mmCIF file of C-alpha atoms and ligand atoms in Angstrom:
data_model
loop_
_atom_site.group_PDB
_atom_site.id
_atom_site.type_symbol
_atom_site.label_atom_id
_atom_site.label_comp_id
_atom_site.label_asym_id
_atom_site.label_seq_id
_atom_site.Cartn_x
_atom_site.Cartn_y
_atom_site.Cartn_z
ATOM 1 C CA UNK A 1 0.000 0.000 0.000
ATOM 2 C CA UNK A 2 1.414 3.526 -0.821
ATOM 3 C CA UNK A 3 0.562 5.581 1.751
ATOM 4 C CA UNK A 4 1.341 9.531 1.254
ATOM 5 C CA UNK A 5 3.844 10.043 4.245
ATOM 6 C CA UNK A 6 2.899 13.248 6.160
ATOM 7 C CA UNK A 7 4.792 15.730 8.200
ATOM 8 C CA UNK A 8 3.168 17.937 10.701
ATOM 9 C CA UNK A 9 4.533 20.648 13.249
ATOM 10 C CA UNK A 10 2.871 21.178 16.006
ATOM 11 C CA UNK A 11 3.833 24.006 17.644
ATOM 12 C CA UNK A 12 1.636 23.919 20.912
ATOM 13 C CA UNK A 13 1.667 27.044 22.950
ATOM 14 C CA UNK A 14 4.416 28.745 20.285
ATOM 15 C CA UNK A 15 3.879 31.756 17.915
ATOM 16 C CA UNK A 16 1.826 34.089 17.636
ATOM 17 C CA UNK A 17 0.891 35.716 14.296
ATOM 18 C CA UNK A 18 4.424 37.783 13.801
ATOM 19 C CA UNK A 19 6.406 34.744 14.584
ATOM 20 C CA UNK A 20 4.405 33.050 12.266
ATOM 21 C CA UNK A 21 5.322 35.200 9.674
ATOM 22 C CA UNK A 22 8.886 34.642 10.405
ATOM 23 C CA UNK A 23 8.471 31.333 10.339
ATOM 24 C CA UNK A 24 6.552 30.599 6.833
ATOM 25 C CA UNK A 25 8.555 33.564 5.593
ATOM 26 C CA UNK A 26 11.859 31.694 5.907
ATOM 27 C CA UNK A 27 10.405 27.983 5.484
ATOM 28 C CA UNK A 28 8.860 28.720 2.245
ATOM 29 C CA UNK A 29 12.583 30.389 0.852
ATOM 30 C CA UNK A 30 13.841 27.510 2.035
ATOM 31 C CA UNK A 31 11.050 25.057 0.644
ATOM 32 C CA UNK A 32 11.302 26.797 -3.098
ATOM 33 C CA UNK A 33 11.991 24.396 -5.843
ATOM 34 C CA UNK A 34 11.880 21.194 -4.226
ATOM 35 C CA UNK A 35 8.848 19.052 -4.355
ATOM 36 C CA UNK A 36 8.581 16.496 -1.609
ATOM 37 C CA UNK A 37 7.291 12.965 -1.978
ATOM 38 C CA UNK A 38 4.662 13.911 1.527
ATOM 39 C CA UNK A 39 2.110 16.157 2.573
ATOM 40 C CA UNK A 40 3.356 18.782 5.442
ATOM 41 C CA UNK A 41 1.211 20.585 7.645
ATOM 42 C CA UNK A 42 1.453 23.402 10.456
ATOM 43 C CA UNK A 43 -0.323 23.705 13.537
ATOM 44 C CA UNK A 44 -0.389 27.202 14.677
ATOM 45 C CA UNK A 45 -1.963 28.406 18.205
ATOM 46 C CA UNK A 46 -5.701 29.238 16.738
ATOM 47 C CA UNK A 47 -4.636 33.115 16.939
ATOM 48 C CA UNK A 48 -2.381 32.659 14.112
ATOM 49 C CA UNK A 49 -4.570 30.244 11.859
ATOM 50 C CA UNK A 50 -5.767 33.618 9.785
ATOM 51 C CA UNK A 51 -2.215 34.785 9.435
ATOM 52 C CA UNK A 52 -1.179 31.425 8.230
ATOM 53 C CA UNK A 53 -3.862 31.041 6.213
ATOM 54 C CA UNK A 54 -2.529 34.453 4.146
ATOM 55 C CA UNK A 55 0.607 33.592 3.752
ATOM 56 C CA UNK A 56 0.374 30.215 2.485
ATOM 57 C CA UNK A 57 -2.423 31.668 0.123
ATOM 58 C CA UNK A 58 -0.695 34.371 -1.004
ATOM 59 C CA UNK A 59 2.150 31.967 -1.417
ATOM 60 C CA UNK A 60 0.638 29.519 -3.797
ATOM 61 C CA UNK A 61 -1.035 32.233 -6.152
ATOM 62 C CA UNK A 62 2.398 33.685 -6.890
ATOM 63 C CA UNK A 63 4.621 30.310 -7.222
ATOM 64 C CA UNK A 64 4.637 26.941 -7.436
ATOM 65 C CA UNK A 65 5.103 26.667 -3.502
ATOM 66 C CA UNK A 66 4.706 23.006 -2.232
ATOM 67 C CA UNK A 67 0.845 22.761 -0.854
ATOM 68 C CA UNK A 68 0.953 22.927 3.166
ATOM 69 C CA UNK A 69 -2.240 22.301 4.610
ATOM 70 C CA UNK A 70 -3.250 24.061 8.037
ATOM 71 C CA UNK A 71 -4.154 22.215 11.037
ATOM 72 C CA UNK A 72 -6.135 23.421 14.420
ATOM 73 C CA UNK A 73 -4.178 21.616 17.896
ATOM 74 C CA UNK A 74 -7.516 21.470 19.376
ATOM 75 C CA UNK A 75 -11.591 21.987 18.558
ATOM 76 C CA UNK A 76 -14.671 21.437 20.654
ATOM 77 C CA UNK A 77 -17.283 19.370 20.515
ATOM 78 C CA UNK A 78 -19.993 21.174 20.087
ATOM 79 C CA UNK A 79 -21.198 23.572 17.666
ATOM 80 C CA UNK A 80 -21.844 26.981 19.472
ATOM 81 C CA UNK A 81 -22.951 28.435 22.617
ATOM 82 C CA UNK A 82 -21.410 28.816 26.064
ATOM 83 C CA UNK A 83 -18.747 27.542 25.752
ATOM 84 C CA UNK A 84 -16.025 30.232 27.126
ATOM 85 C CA UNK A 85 -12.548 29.567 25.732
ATOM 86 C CA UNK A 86 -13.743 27.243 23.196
ATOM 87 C CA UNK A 87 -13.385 27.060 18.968
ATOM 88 C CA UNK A 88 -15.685 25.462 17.448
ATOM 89 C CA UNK A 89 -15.209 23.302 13.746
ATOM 90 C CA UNK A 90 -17.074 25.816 11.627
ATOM 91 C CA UNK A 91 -14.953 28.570 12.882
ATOM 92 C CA UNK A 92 -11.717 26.549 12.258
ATOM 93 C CA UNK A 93 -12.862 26.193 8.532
ATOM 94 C CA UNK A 94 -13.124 29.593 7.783
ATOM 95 C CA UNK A 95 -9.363 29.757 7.897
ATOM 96 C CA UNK A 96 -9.057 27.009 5.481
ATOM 97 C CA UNK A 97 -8.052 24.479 8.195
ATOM 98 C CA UNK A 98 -7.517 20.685 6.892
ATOM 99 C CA UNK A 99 -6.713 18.774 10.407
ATOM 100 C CA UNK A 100 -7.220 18.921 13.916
ATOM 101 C CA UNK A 101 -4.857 17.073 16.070
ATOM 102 C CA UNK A 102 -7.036 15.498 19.000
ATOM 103 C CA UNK A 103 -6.653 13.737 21.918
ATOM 104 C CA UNK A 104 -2.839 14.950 22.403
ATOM 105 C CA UNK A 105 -1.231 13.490 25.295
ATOM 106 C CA UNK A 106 -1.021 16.998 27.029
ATOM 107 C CA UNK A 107 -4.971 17.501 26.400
ATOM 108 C CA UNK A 108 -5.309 14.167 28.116
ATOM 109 C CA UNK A 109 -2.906 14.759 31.420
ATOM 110 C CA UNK A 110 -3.544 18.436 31.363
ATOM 111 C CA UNK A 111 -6.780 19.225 30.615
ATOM 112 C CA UNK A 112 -8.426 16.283 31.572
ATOM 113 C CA UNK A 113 -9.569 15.081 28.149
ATOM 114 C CA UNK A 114 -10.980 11.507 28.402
ATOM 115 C CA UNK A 115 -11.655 9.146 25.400
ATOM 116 C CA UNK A 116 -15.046 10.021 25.575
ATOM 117 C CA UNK A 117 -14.260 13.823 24.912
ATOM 118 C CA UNK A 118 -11.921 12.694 22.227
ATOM 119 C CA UNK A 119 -14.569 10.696 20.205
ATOM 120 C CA UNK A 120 -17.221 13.218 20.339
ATOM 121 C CA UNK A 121 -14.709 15.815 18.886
ATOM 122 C CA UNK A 122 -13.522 13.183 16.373
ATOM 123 C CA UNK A 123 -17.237 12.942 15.440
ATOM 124 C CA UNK A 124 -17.812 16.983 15.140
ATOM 125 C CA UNK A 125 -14.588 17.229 13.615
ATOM 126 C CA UNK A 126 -15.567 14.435 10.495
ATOM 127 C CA UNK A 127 -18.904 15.836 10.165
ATOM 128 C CA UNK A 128 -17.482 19.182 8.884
ATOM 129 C CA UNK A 129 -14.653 17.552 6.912
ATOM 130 C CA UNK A 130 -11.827 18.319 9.324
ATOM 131 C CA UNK A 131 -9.622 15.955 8.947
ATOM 132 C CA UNK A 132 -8.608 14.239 12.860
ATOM 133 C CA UNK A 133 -5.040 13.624 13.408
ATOM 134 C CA UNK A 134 -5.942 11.343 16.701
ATOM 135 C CA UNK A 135 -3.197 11.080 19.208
ATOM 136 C CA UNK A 136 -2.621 7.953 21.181
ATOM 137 C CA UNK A 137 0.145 6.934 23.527
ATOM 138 C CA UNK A 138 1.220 5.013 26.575
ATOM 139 C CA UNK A 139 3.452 6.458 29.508
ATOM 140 C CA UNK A 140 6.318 5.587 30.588
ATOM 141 C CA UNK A 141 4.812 3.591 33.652
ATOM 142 C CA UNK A 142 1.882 1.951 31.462
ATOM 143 C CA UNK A 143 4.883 0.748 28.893
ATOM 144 C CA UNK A 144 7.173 -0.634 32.427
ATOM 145 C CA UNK A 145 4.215 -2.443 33.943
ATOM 146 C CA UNK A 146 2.880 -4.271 30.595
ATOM 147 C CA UNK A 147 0.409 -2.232 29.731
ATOM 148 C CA UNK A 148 1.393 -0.825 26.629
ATOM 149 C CA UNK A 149 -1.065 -2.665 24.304
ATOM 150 C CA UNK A 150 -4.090 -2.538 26.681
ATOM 151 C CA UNK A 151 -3.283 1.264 26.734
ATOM 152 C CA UNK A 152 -3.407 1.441 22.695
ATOM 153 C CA UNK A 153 -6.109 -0.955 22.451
ATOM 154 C CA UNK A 154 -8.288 1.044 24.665
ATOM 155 C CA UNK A 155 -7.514 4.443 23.243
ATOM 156 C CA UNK A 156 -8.109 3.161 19.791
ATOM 157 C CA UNK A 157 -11.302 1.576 20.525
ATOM 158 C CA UNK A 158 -13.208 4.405 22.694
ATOM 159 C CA UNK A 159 -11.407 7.186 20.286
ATOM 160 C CA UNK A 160 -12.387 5.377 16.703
ATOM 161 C CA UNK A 161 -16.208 4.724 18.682
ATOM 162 C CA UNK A 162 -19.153 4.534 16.113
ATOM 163 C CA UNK A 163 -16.594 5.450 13.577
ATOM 164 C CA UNK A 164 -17.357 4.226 9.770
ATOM 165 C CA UNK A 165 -14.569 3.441 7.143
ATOM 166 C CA UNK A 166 -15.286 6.440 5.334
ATOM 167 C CA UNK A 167 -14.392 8.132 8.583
ATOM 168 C CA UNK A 168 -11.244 5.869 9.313
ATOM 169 C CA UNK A 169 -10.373 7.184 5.308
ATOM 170 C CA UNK A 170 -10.369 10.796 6.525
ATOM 171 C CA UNK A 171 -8.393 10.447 9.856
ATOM 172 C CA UNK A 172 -4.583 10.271 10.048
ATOM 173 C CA UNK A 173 -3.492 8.163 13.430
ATOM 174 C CA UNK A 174 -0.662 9.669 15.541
ATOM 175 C CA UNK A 175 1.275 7.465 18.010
ATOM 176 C CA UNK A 176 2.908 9.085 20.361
ATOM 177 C CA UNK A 177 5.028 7.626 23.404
ATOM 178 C CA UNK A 178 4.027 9.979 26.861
ATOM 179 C CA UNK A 179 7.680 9.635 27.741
ATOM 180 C CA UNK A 180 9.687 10.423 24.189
ATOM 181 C CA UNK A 181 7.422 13.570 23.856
ATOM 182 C CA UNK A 182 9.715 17.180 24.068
ATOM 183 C CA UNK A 183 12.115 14.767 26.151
ATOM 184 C CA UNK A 184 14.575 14.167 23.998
ATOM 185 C CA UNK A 185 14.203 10.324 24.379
ATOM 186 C CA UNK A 186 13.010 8.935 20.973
ATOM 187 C CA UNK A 187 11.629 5.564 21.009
ATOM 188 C CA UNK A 188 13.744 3.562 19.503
ATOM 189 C CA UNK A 189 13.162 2.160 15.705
ATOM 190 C CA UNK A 190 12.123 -1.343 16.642
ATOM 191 C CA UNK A 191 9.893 0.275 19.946
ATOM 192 C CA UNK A 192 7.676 2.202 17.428
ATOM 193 C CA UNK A 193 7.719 -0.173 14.438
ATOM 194 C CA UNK A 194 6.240 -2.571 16.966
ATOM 195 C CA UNK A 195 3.885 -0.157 18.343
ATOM 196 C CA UNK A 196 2.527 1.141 14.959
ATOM 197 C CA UNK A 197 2.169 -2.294 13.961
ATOM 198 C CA UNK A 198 -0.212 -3.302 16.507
ATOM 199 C CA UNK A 199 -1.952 0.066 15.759
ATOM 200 C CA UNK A 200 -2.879 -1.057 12.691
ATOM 201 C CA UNK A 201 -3.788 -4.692 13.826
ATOM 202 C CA UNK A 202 -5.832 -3.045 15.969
ATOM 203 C CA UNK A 203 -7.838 -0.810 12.661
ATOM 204 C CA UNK A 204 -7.783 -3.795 10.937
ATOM 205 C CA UNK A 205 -9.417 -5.561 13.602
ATOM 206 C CA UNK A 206 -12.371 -2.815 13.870
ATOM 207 C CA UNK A 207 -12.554 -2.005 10.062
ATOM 208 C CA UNK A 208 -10.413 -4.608 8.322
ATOM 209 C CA UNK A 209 -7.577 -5.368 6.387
ATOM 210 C CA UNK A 210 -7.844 -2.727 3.774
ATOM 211 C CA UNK A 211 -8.845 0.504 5.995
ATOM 212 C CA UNK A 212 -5.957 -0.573 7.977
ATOM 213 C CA UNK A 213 -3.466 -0.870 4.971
ATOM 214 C CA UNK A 214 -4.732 2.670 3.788
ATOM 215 C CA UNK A 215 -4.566 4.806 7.050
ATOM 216 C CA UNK A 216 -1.393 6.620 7.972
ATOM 217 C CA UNK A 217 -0.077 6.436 11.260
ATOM 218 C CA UNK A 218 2.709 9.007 12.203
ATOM 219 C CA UNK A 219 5.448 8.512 14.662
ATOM 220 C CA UNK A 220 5.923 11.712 17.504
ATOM 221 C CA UNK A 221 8.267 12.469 20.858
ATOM 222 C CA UNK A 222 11.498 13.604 20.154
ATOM 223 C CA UNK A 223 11.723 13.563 15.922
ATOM 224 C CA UNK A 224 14.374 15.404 15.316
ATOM 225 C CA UNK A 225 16.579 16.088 11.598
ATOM 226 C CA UNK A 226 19.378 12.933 12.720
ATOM 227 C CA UNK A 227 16.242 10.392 13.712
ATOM 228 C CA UNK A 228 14.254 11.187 10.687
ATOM 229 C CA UNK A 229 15.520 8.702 8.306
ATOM 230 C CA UNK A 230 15.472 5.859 10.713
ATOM 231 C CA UNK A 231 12.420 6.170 11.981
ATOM 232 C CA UNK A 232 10.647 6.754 8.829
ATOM 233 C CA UNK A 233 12.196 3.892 7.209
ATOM 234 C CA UNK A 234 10.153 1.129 9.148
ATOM 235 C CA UNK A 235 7.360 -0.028 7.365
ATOM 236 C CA UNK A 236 4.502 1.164 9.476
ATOM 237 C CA UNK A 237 5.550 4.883 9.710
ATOM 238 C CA UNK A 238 4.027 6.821 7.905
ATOM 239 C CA UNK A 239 5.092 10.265 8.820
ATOM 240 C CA UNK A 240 5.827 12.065 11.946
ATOM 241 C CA UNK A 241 4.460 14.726 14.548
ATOM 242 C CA UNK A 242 7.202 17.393 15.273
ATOM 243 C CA UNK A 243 6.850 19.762 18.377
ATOM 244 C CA UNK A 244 10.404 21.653 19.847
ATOM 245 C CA UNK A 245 12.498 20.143 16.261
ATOM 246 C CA UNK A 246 9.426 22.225 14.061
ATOM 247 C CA UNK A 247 9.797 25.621 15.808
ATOM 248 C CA UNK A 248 12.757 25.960 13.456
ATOM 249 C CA UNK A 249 12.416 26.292 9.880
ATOM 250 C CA UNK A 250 15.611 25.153 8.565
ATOM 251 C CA UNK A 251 15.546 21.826 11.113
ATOM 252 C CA UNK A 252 11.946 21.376 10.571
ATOM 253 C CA UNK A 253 13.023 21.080 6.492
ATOM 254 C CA UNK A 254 15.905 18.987 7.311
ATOM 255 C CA UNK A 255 13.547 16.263 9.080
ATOM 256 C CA UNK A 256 11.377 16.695 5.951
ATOM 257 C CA UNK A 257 13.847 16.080 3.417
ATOM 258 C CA UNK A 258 15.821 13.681 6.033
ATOM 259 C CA UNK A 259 12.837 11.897 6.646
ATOM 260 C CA UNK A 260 11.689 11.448 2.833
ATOM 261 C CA UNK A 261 15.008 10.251 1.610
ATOM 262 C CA UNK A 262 15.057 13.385 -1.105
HETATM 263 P P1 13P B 1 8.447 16.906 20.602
HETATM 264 O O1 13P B 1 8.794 16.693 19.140
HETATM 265 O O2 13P B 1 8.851 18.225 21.124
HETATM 266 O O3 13P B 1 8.912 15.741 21.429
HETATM 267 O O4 13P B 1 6.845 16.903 20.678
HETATM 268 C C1 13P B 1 6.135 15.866 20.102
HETATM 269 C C2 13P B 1 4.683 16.202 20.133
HETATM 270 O O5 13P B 1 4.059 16.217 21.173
HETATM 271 C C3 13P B 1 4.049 16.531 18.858
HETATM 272 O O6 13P B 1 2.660 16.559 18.982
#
């Protein structure tokens, strides 16, 4: 199966619209001329979606600049009201936003997000064509005491909940070990080969062998420019989820290119 790798930076609580500026301005000089075999994505804070959103525009109606799609970090799951503090999915389309990342291991330990939370934004999320990228991960004591595939198993079955395949088509899976994320301890190769692999044992278990041979499943904690290649080389990687390595432009490309084999 040739699956589209895809590259996202998410940049958590990390520039605000003048950085972002900075940031495209410099990526897409850097980015010009080269075509890469992968989709790549940014995650801005939502207060610099809009400024995103006119720079990549502008952007692509005065070159060729490789297509980078927007994503939200977060969305809620409803559709208006009082909700104080929240964004809802329409909103997040009016800055042409492609993906929401949900169910991020610091939206589960921080802000309390269950699985239950997660599912019912995945659901509000797919109904306006947002794409989810859906976070999943063990800690560092659930992977120590055994539990790493009950963890998995669990947070794939509540998240995916009442899911169909054509949903499973639109969602991007992340996995991402608790204790490799902004740590500096990547999982090793052969730790998240394994892990991705029983990721998609576990899709093809719930919608079978072929939605699990099509979905993507990105690696994330720690990818930096000299882990790229390895870890993007196993067979079940399909791309990765970049926090502190994607503030940078030039190191963010490097993992790109790195990670690609261009
Ligand atoms: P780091 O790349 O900083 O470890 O963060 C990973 C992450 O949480 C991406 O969502």
């Amino acid at each position: 199966m040739n699956r589209k790798p895809i590259f996202a930076a998410n940049w958590k609580m990390n520039k605000g619209p003048s950085q972002t500026e900075d940031f495209v301005k410099s990526f897409l000089s850097k980015l010009q001329g080269q075509d890469f075999p992968c989709e790549i994505v940014i995650a801005p804070p939502f207060v610099s979606l809009a400024k995103l959103a006119d720079l990549l525009h502008s952007a692509t109606a005065g070159q060729n600049a490789h297509a980078i799609q927007i994503a939200a970090q977060n969305c809620s799951e409803h559709d208006s009201g009082a909700y104080t503090g929240e964004v809802s999915v329409l909103m997040l389309r009016e800055f042409f936003t492609h993906y929401v990342i949900l169910g991020h291991s610091e939206r589960r330990s921080i802000y309390g997000e269950t699985d239950a939370v997660i599912n019912a934004k995945m659901k509000k999320a797919l109904e306006t064509n947002l794409k989810p990228i859906f976070c999943i991960g063990e800690t560092l004591a659930e992977r120590e005491g055994g539990k790493l595939e009950s963890v998995l198993r669990t947070q794939v079955t509540e998240g995916l909940k009442d899911l169909t395949e054509k949903d499973l088509a639109e969602t991007v899976i992340a996995y991402e070990p608790v204790w490799a994320i902004g740590t500096g301890v990547t999982a090793t190769s052969q730790q998240a080969q394994d892990a991705h692999a029983f990721v998609r044992s576990l899709v093809a278990e719930l919608y079978g062998a072929d939605t699990a041979s099509r979905i993507r499943i990105q690696y994330g904690g720690s990818v930096k420019p000299n882990n790229a290649a390895e870890l993007m080389a196993c067979p079940d990687i399909d791309g990765a989820l970049i926090g502190g390595a994607a503030l940078e432009p030039q190191s963010f490309l490097e993992i790109i290119r790195n990670g690609t084999g261009e």
